Coordinates of C-alpha atoms in Angstrom, one line a residue:
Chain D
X1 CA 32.8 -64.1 128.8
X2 CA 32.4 -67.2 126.5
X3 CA 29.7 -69.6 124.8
X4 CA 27.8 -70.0 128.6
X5 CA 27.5 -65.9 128.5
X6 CA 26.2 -66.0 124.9
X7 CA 23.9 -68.6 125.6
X8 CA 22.3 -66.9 128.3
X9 CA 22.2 -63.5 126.7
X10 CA 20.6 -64.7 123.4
X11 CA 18.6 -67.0 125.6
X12 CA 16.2 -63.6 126.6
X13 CA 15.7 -63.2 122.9
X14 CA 14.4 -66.7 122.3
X15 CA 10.7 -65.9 123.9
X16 CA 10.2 -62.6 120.8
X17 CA 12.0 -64.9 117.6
X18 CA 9.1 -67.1 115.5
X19 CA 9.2 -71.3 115.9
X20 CA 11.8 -71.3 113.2
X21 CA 13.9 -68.8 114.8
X22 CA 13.6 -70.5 117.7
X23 CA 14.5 -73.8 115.9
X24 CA 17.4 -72.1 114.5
X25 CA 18.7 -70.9 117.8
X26 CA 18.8 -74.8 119.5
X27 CA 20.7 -75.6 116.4
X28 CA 23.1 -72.8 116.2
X29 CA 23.5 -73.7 120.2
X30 CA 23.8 -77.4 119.9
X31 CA 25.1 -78.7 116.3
X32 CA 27.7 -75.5 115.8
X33 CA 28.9 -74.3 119.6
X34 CA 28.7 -77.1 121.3
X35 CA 30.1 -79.1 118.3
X36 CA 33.1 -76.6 118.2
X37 CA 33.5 -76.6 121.7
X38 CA 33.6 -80.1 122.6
X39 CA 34.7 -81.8 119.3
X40 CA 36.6 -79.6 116.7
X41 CA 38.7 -77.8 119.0
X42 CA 40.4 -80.7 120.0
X43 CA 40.9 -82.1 117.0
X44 CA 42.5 -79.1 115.7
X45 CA 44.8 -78.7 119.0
X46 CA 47.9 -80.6 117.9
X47 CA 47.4 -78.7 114.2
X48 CA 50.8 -76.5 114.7
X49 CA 53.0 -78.5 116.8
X50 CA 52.0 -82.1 115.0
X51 CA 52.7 -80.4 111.6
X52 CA 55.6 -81.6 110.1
X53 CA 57.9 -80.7 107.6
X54 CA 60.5 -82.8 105.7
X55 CA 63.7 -80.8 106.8
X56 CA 65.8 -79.8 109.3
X57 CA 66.0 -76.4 108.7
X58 CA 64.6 -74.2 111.8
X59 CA 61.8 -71.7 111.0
X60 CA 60.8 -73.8 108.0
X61 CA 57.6 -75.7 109.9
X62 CA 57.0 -72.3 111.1
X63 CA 57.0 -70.5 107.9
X64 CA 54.8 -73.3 106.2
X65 CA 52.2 -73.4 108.6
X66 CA 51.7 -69.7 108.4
X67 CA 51.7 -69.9 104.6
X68 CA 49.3 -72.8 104.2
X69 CA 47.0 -71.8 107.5
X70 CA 46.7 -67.8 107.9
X71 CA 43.6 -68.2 110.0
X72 CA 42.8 -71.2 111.8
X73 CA 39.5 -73.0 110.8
X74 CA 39.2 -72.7 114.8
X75 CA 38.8 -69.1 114.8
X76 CA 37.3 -68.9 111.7
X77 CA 33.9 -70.2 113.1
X78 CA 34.3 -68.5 116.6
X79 CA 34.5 -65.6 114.6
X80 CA 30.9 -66.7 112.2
X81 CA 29.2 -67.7 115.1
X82 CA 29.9 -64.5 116.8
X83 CA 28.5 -62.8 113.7
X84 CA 25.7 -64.8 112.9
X85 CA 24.5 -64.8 116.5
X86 CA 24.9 -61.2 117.1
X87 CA 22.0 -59.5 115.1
X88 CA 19.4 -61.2 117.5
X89 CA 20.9 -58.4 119.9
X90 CA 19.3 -55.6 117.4
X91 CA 16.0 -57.4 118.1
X92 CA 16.5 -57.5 122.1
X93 CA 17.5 -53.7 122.1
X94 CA 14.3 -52.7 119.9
X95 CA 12.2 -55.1 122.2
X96 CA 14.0 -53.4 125.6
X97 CA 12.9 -49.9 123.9
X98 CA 9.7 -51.1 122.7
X99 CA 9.0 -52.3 126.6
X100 CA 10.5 -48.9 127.9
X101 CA 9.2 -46.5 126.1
X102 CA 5.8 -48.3 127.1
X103 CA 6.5 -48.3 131.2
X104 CA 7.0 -44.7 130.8
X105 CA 3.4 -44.0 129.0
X106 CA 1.7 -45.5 131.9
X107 CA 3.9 -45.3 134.5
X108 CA 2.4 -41.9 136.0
X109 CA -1.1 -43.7 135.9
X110 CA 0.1 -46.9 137.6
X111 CA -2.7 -49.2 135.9
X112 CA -0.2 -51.4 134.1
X113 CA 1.5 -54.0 136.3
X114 CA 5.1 -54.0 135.6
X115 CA 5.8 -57.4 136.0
X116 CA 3.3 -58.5 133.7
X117 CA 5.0 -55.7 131.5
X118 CA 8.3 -57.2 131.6
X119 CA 6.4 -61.0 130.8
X120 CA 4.0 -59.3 127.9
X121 CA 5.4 -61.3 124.7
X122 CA 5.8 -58.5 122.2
X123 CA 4.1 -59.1 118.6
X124 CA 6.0 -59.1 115.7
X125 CA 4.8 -56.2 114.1
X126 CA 5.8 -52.6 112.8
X127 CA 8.8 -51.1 113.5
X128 CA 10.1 -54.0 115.3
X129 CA 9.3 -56.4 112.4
X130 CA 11.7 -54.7 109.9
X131 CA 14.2 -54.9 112.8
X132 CA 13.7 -58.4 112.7
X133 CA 14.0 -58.5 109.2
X134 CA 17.1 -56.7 108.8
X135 CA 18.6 -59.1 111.8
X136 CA 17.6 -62.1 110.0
X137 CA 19.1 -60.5 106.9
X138 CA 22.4 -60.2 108.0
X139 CA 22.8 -63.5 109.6
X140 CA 22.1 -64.9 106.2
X141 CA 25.1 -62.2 104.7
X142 CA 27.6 -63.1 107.5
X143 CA 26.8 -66.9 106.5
X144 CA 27.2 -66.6 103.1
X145 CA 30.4 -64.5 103.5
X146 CA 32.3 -66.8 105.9
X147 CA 31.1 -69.7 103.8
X148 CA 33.1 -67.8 101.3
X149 CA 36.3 -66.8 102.9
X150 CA 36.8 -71.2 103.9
X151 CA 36.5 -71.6 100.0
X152 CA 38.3 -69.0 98.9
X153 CA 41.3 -69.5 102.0
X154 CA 41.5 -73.3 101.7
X155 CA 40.5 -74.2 98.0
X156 CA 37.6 -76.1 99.0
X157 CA 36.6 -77.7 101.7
X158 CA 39.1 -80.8 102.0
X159 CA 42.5 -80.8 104.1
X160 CA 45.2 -82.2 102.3
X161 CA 47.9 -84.7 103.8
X162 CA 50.5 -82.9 101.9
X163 CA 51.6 -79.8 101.3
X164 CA 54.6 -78.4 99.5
X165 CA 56.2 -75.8 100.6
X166 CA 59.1 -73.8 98.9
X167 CA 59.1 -70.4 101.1
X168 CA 62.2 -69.1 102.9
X169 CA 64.0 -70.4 104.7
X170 CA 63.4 -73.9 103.3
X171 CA 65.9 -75.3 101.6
X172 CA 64.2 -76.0 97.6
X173 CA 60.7 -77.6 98.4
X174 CA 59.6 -79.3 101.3
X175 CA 57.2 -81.7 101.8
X176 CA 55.2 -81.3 104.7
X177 CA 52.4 -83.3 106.5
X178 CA 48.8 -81.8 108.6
X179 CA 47.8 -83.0 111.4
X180 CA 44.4 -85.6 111.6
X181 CA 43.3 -84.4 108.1
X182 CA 40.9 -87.1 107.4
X183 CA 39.1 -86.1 110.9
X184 CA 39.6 -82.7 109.6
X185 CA 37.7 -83.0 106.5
X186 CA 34.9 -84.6 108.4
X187 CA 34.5 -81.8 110.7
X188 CA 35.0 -79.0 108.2
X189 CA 32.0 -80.8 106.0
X190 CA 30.4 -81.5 108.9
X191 CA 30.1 -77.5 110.2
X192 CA 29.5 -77.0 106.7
X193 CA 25.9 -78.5 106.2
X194 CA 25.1 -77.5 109.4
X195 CA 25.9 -74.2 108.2
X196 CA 23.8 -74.8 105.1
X197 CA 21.1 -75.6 107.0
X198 CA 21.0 -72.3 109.5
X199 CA 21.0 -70.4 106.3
X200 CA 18.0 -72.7 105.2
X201 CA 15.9 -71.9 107.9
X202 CA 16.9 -68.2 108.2
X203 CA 15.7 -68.2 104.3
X204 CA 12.7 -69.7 105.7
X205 CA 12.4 -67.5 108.4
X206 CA 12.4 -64.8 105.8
X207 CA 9.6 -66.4 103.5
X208 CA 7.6 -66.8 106.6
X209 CA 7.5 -62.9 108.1
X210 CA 7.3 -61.5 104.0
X211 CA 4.2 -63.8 103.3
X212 CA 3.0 -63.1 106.7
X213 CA 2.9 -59.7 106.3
X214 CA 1.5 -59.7 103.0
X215 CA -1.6 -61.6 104.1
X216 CA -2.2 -59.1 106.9
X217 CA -1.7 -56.4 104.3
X218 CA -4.1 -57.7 101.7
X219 CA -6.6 -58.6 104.9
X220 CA -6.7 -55.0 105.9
X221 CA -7.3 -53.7 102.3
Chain H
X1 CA 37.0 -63.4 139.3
X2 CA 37.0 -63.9 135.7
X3 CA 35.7 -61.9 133.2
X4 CA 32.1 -63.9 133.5
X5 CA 33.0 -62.3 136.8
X6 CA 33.0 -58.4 135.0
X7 CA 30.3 -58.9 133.0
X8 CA 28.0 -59.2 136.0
X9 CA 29.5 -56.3 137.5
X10 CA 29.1 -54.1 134.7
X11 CA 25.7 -55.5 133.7
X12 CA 24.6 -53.4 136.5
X13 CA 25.7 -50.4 135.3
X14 CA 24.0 -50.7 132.2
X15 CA 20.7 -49.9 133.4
X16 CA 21.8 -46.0 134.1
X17 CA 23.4 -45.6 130.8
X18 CA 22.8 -43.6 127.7
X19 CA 21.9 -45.8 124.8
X20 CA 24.8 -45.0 123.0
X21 CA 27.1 -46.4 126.4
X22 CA 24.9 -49.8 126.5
X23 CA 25.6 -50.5 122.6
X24 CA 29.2 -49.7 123.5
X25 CA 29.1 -52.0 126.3
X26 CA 27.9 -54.7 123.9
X27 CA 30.5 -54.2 121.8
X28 CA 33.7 -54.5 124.3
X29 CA 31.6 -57.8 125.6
X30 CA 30.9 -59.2 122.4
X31 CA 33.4 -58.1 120.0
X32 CA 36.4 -57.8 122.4
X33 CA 36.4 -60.0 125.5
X34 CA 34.1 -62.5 123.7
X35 CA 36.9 -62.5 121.0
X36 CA 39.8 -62.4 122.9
X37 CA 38.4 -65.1 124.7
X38 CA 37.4 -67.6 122.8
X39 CA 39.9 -67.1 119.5
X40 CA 42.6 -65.3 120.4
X41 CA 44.2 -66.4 123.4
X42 CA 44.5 -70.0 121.5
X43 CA 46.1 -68.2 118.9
X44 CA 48.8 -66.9 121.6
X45 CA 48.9 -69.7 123.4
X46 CA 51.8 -71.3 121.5
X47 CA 53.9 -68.2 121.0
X48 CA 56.7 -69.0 122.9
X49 CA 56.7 -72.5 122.4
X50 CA 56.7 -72.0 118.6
X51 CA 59.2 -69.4 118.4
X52 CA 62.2 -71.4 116.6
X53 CA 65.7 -69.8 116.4
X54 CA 68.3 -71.1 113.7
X55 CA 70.7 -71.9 116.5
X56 CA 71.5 -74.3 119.1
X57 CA 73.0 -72.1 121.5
X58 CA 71.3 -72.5 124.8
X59 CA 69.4 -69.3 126.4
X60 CA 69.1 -67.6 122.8
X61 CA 65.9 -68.3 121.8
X62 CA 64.7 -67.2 125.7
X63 CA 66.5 -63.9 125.4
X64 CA 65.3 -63.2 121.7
X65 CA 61.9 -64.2 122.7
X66 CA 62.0 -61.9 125.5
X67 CA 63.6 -59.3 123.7
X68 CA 61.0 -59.3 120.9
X69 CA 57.6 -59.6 123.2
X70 CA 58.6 -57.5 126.3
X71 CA 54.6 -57.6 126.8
X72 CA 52.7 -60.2 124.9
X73 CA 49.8 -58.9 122.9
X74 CA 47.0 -60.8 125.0
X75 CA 48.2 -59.7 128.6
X76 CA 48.1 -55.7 126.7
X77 CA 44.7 -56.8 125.6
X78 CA 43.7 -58.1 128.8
X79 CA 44.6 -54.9 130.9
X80 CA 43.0 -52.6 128.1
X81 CA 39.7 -54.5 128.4
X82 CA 39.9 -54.3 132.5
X83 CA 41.2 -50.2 132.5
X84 CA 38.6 -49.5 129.9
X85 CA 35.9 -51.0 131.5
X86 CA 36.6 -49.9 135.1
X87 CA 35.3 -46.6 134.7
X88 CA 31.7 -47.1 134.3
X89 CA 32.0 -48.4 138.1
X90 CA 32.7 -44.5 139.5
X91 CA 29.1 -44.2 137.7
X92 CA 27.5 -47.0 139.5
X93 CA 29.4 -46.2 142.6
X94 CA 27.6 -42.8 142.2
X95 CA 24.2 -44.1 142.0
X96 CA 24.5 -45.9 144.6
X97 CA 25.5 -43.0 146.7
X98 CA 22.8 -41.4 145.5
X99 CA 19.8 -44.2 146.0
X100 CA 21.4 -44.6 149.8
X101 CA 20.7 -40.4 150.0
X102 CA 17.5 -41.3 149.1
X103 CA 16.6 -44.3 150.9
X104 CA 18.2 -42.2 154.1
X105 CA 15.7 -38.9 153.6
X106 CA 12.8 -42.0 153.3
X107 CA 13.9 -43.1 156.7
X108 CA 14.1 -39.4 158.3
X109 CA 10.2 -38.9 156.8
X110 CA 9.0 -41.8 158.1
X111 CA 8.2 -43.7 154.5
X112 CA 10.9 -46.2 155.4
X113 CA 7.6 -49.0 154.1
X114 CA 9.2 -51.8 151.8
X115 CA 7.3 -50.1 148.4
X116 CA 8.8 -46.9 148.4
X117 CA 12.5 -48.5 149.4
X118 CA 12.4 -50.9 146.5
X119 CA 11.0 -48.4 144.2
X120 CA 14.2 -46.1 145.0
X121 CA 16.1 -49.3 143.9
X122 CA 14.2 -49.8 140.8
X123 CA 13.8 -46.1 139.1
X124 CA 16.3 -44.9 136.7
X125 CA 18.1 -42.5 137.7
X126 CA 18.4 -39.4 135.5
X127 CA 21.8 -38.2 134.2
X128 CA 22.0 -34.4 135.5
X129 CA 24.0 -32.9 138.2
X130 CA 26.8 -34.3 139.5
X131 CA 25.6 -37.6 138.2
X132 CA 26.0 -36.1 134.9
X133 CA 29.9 -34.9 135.5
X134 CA 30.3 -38.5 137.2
X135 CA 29.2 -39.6 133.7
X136 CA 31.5 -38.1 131.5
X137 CA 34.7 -38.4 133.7
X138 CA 34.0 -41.8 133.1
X139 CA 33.6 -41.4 129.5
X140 CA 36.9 -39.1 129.0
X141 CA 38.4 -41.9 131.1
X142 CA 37.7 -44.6 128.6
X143 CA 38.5 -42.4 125.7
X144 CA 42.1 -41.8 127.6
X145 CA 42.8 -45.2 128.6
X146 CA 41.7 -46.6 124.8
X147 CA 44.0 -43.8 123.4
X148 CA 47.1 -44.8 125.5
X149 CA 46.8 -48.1 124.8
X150 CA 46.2 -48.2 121.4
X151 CA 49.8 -45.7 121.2
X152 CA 51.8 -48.5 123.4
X153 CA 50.6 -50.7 121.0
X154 CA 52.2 -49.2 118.0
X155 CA 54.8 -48.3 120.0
X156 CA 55.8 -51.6 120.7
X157 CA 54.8 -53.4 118.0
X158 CA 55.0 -50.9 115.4
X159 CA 52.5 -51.2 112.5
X160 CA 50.2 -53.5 113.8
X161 CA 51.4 -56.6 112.0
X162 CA 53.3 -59.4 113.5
X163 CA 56.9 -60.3 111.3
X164 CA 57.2 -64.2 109.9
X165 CA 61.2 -63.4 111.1
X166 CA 63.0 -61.6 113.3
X167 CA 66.6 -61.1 113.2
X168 CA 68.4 -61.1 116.8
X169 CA 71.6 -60.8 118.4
X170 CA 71.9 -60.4 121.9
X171 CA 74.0 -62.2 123.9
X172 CA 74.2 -65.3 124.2
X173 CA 73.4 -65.5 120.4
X174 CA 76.0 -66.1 118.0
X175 CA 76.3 -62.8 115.8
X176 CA 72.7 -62.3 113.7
X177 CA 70.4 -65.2 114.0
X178 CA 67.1 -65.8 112.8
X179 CA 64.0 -66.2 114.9
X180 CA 60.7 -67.5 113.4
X181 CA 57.6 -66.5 114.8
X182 CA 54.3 -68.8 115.0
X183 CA 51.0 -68.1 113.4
X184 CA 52.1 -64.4 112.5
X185 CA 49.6 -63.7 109.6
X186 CA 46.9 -65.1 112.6
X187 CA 47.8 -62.5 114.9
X188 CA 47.9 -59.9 112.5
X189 CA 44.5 -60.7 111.6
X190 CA 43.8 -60.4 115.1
X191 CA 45.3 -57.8 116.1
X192 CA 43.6 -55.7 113.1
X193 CA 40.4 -56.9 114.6
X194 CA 41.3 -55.7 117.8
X195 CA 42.1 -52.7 116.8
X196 CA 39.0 -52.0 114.6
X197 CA 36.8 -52.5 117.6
X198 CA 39.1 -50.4 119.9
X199 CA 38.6 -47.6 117.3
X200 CA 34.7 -48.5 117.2
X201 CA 34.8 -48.0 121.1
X202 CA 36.3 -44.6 120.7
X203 CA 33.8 -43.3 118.5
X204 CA 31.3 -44.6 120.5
X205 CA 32.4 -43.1 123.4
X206 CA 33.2 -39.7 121.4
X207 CA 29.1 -39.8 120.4
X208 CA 28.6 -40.4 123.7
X209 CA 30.3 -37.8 125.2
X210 CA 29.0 -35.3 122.0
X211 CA 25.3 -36.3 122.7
X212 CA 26.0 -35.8 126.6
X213 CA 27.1 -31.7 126.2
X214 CA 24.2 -31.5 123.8
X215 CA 21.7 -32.5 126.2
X216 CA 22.8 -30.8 129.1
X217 CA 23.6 -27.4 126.9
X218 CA 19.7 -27.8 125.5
X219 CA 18.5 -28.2 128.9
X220 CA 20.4 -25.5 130.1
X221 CA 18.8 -23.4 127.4
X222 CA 15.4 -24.4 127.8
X223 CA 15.8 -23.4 131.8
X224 CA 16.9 -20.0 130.7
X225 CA 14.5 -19.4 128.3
X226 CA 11.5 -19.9 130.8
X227 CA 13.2 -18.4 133.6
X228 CA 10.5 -18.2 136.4
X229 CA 7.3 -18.0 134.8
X230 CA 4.6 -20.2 135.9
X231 CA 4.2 -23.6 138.2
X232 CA 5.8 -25.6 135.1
X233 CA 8.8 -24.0 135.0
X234 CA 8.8 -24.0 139.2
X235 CA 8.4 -27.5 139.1
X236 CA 10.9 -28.1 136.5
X237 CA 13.6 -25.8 138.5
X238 CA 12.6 -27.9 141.6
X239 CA 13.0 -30.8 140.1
X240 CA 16.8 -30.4 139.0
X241 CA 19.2 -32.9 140.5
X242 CA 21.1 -29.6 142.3
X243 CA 17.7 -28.5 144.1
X244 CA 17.1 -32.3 145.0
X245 CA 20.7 -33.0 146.6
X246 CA 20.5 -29.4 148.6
X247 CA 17.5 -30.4 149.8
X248 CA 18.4 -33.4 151.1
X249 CA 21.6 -31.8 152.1
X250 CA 19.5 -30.0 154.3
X251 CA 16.8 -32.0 155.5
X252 CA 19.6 -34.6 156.6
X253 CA 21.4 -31.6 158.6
X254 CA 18.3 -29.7 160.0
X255 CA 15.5 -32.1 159.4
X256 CA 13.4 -29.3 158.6
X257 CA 9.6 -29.2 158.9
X258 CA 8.7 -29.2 155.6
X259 CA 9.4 -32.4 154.7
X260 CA 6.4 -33.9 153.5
X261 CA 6.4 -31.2 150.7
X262 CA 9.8 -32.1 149.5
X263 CA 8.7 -36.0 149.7
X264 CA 5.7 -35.4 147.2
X265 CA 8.0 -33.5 145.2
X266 CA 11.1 -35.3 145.4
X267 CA 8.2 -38.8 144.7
X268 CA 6.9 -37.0 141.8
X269 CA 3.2 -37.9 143.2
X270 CA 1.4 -34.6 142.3
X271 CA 3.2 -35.1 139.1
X272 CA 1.6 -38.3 138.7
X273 CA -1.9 -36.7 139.3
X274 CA -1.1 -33.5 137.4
X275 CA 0.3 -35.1 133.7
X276 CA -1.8 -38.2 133.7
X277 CA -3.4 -38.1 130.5
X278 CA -3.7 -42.0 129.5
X279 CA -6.0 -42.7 133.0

């Protein structure tokens, strides 16, 4: 199970999303995984092993890194992307019920051809649009949240050369160097905007259904 | 045979499951293997590498290493995953037993045509009968194995959170020396998140296993409640998973006369004509 699996499994709910979901979904796929997985991850690969510290003293790199790094910036966005791209699941297990619920209604008469059942593209409407909502929703929460816990863990967005450590068992305070931060930096403000923009187009996306549905409203009345 | 490997296995199964057992499905995919996967076996990937001792005595940092981590957390993780997910195959192997039962009275009848064989592949079969206890060994299996493994766990690591030092002194270490661990506030938050979704598994699988008793105890009820009264009720009786498999029990021993009665039945044909109401 990795990025390949997710791929194809939120591939299926590509055909229900709008164009800007759809729009969203290439970029979550090709500027953050694929960035991740063939860029970033290999820049941060050396991060514990090339990090050194100023002394002698065993344990002390170890103890530093763990104080200056507690999560990875690696795992960090594994962990967001898994997030963000989870709620389209919600919308695929509304749309499998949706398509269920109507094989069984005219499955005893046999009129409807399954097939073209299964290929039907399902409107955005109803129940299934505050689904869609709500998924949209929380992809723009999980954003905003992880955007959050980078600022908030690593006082901004830039790595530092140096850090100066004074935790035990260092002897006083230790300088000690990262690993590649320039490239770092790039990559962190990099994912960022590409971040920034998801949560643009999910805001979008949210404009869109709202003003949408308010149309269709004030056309019925 | 990877885990890409398990998912396609277990994607099969998903089609017979309660809704409550495909969400939980998504959830050991998603949030566990996905996880484990792609963040945290990096995270473990250094652990013995990275684990320094303040000496320079040869062996020591080996022997504390191995003294510390008799089982890494990942290989735990990994056997959890594969014991916890194994189960859900006794259901599919079921099924299948029960489409080949099928597909075998078919043949005896004479309706061996490609339609009917494809449409015993395709239907869903219901969860009563001996499907039904199939279903929640499986479920009580999960629960079990989750529970165990969650107790070795704490039982070898206890509380959950991975120590910055450890303090070790067998042989060939020098007295009391001091091992540093790498990454530990990483793991920790791993292994937290591990073990939030472990828990979220086990209440899944207890809902499951609630909502399963309270369907079949309902059921139960409403067949008691209209004993033998009418062709509805007749139908309903002879419609039951028991009646079906004695049937076939029987047709496959005796191969009875009857049989194209129990086909339309077993088909659900007259059915078909009988509740139609959206022709």
């Amino acid at each position: 199970m990795d990025w390949g699996t997710l791929q194809a499994v939120l591939g299926g709910v590509n055909k229900h999303s709008t164009s800007i979901g759809k729009i969203w979904l290439t970029v979550l796929f090709i500027f953050r995984i694929m960035i991740l997985v063939v860029a970033a991850e290999k820049v941060w690969g050396d991060e514990q092993q090339d990090f050194v510290c100023n002394t002698l003293q065993p344990g002390c790199k170890n103890v530093c890194y763990d104080h200056f790094f507690p999560i990875s910036h690696i795992r960090l966005w594994a962990l967001q992307l898994i997030f963000v791209s989870t709620p389209a699941l919600l919308v695929a297990m509304h749309v499998a019920y949706t398509r269920h619920e109507k094989k069984r209604q005219f499955r005893n008469c046999e009129k409807i051809n399954i097939e073209e059942l299964k290929n039907e593209k399902i409107h955005i409407r109803g129940p299934l649009w505050w689904t869609y909502t709500s998924s949209i929703f929380f992809r723009i929460v999980f954003e905003a949240v992880f955007m959050y816990v980078f600022y908030y863990m690593y006082d901004g967005y830039q790595m530092p050369r140096l850090v100066k450590c004074d935790a035990w068992p260092c002897p006083n305070t230790v300088d000690c160097f990262v690993s590649r931060p320039t490239e770092k930096t790039t990559f962190t403000i990099f994912m960022l905007a590409v971040s920034g923009i998801c949560m643009m187009l999910n805001l979008a996306e949210l404009c869109y259904l709202v003003i949408k549905i308010c149309i269709k409203e004030s056309r019925k009345t | 045979m990877n885990w890409a490997g398990l998912y396609t296995v277990l994607s099969g199964v998903n089609r017979h499951s309660t809704a409550i057992g495909r969400i939980w499905l998504s959830v050991i995919f998603i949030f566990r293997i996905m996880v484990l996967v792609v963040a945290a076996e990096s995270v473990w990937g250094d652990e013995k590498s990275a684990f320094t001792c303040n000496t320079q005595q040869p062996g020591c940092n080996s022997v504390c290493y191995d003294h510390f981590f008799p089982i890494s957390h990942i290989r735990l993780w990994a056997l959890q995953l594969i014991l916890v997910t194994t189960p859900a195959l006794l259901v599919a192997m079921h099924v299948a037993y029960q489409q080949h039962q099928e597909k075998k009275l078919l043949v005896l009848t004479g309706h061996a045509d490609a339609k009917h064989m494809e449409e015993v592949k395709k239907h869903k079969m219901r969860i009563a009968g001996s499907l039904w206890w199939t279903y929640v060994c499986s479920v009580v299996f999960r629960l079990l194995f989750e529970a165990v493994f969650m107790y070795i766990f704490y039982m070898l690591y206890p509380g959950y959170q991975m120590m910055r030092l450890v303090k070790c002194e067998a042989y060939p270490c020098p007295n009391t020396v001091d091992c540093f661990i790498s990454r530990p506030t990483e793991k920790t938050i791993f292994t937290v998140f591990m073990l939030v979704t472990s828990s979220v598994c086990i209440v899944l699988n207890m809902a499951e296993l609630v909502y399963l008793v309270v369907r079949a105890c309902a059921r139960r009820s409403q067949h008691n409640s209209n004993p033998s009264s009418g062709k509805g009720s007749f139908y309903g009786h002879k419609h039951s998973s028991e009646y079906k498999q004695n049937e076939i029990n029987q047709l496959l021993t005796e191969q009875d006369g009857s049989l194209k009665d129990m086909l339309r039945r077993n088909s659900g044909l007259q059915e078909k004509g009988d509740r139609c109401s959206a022709c």
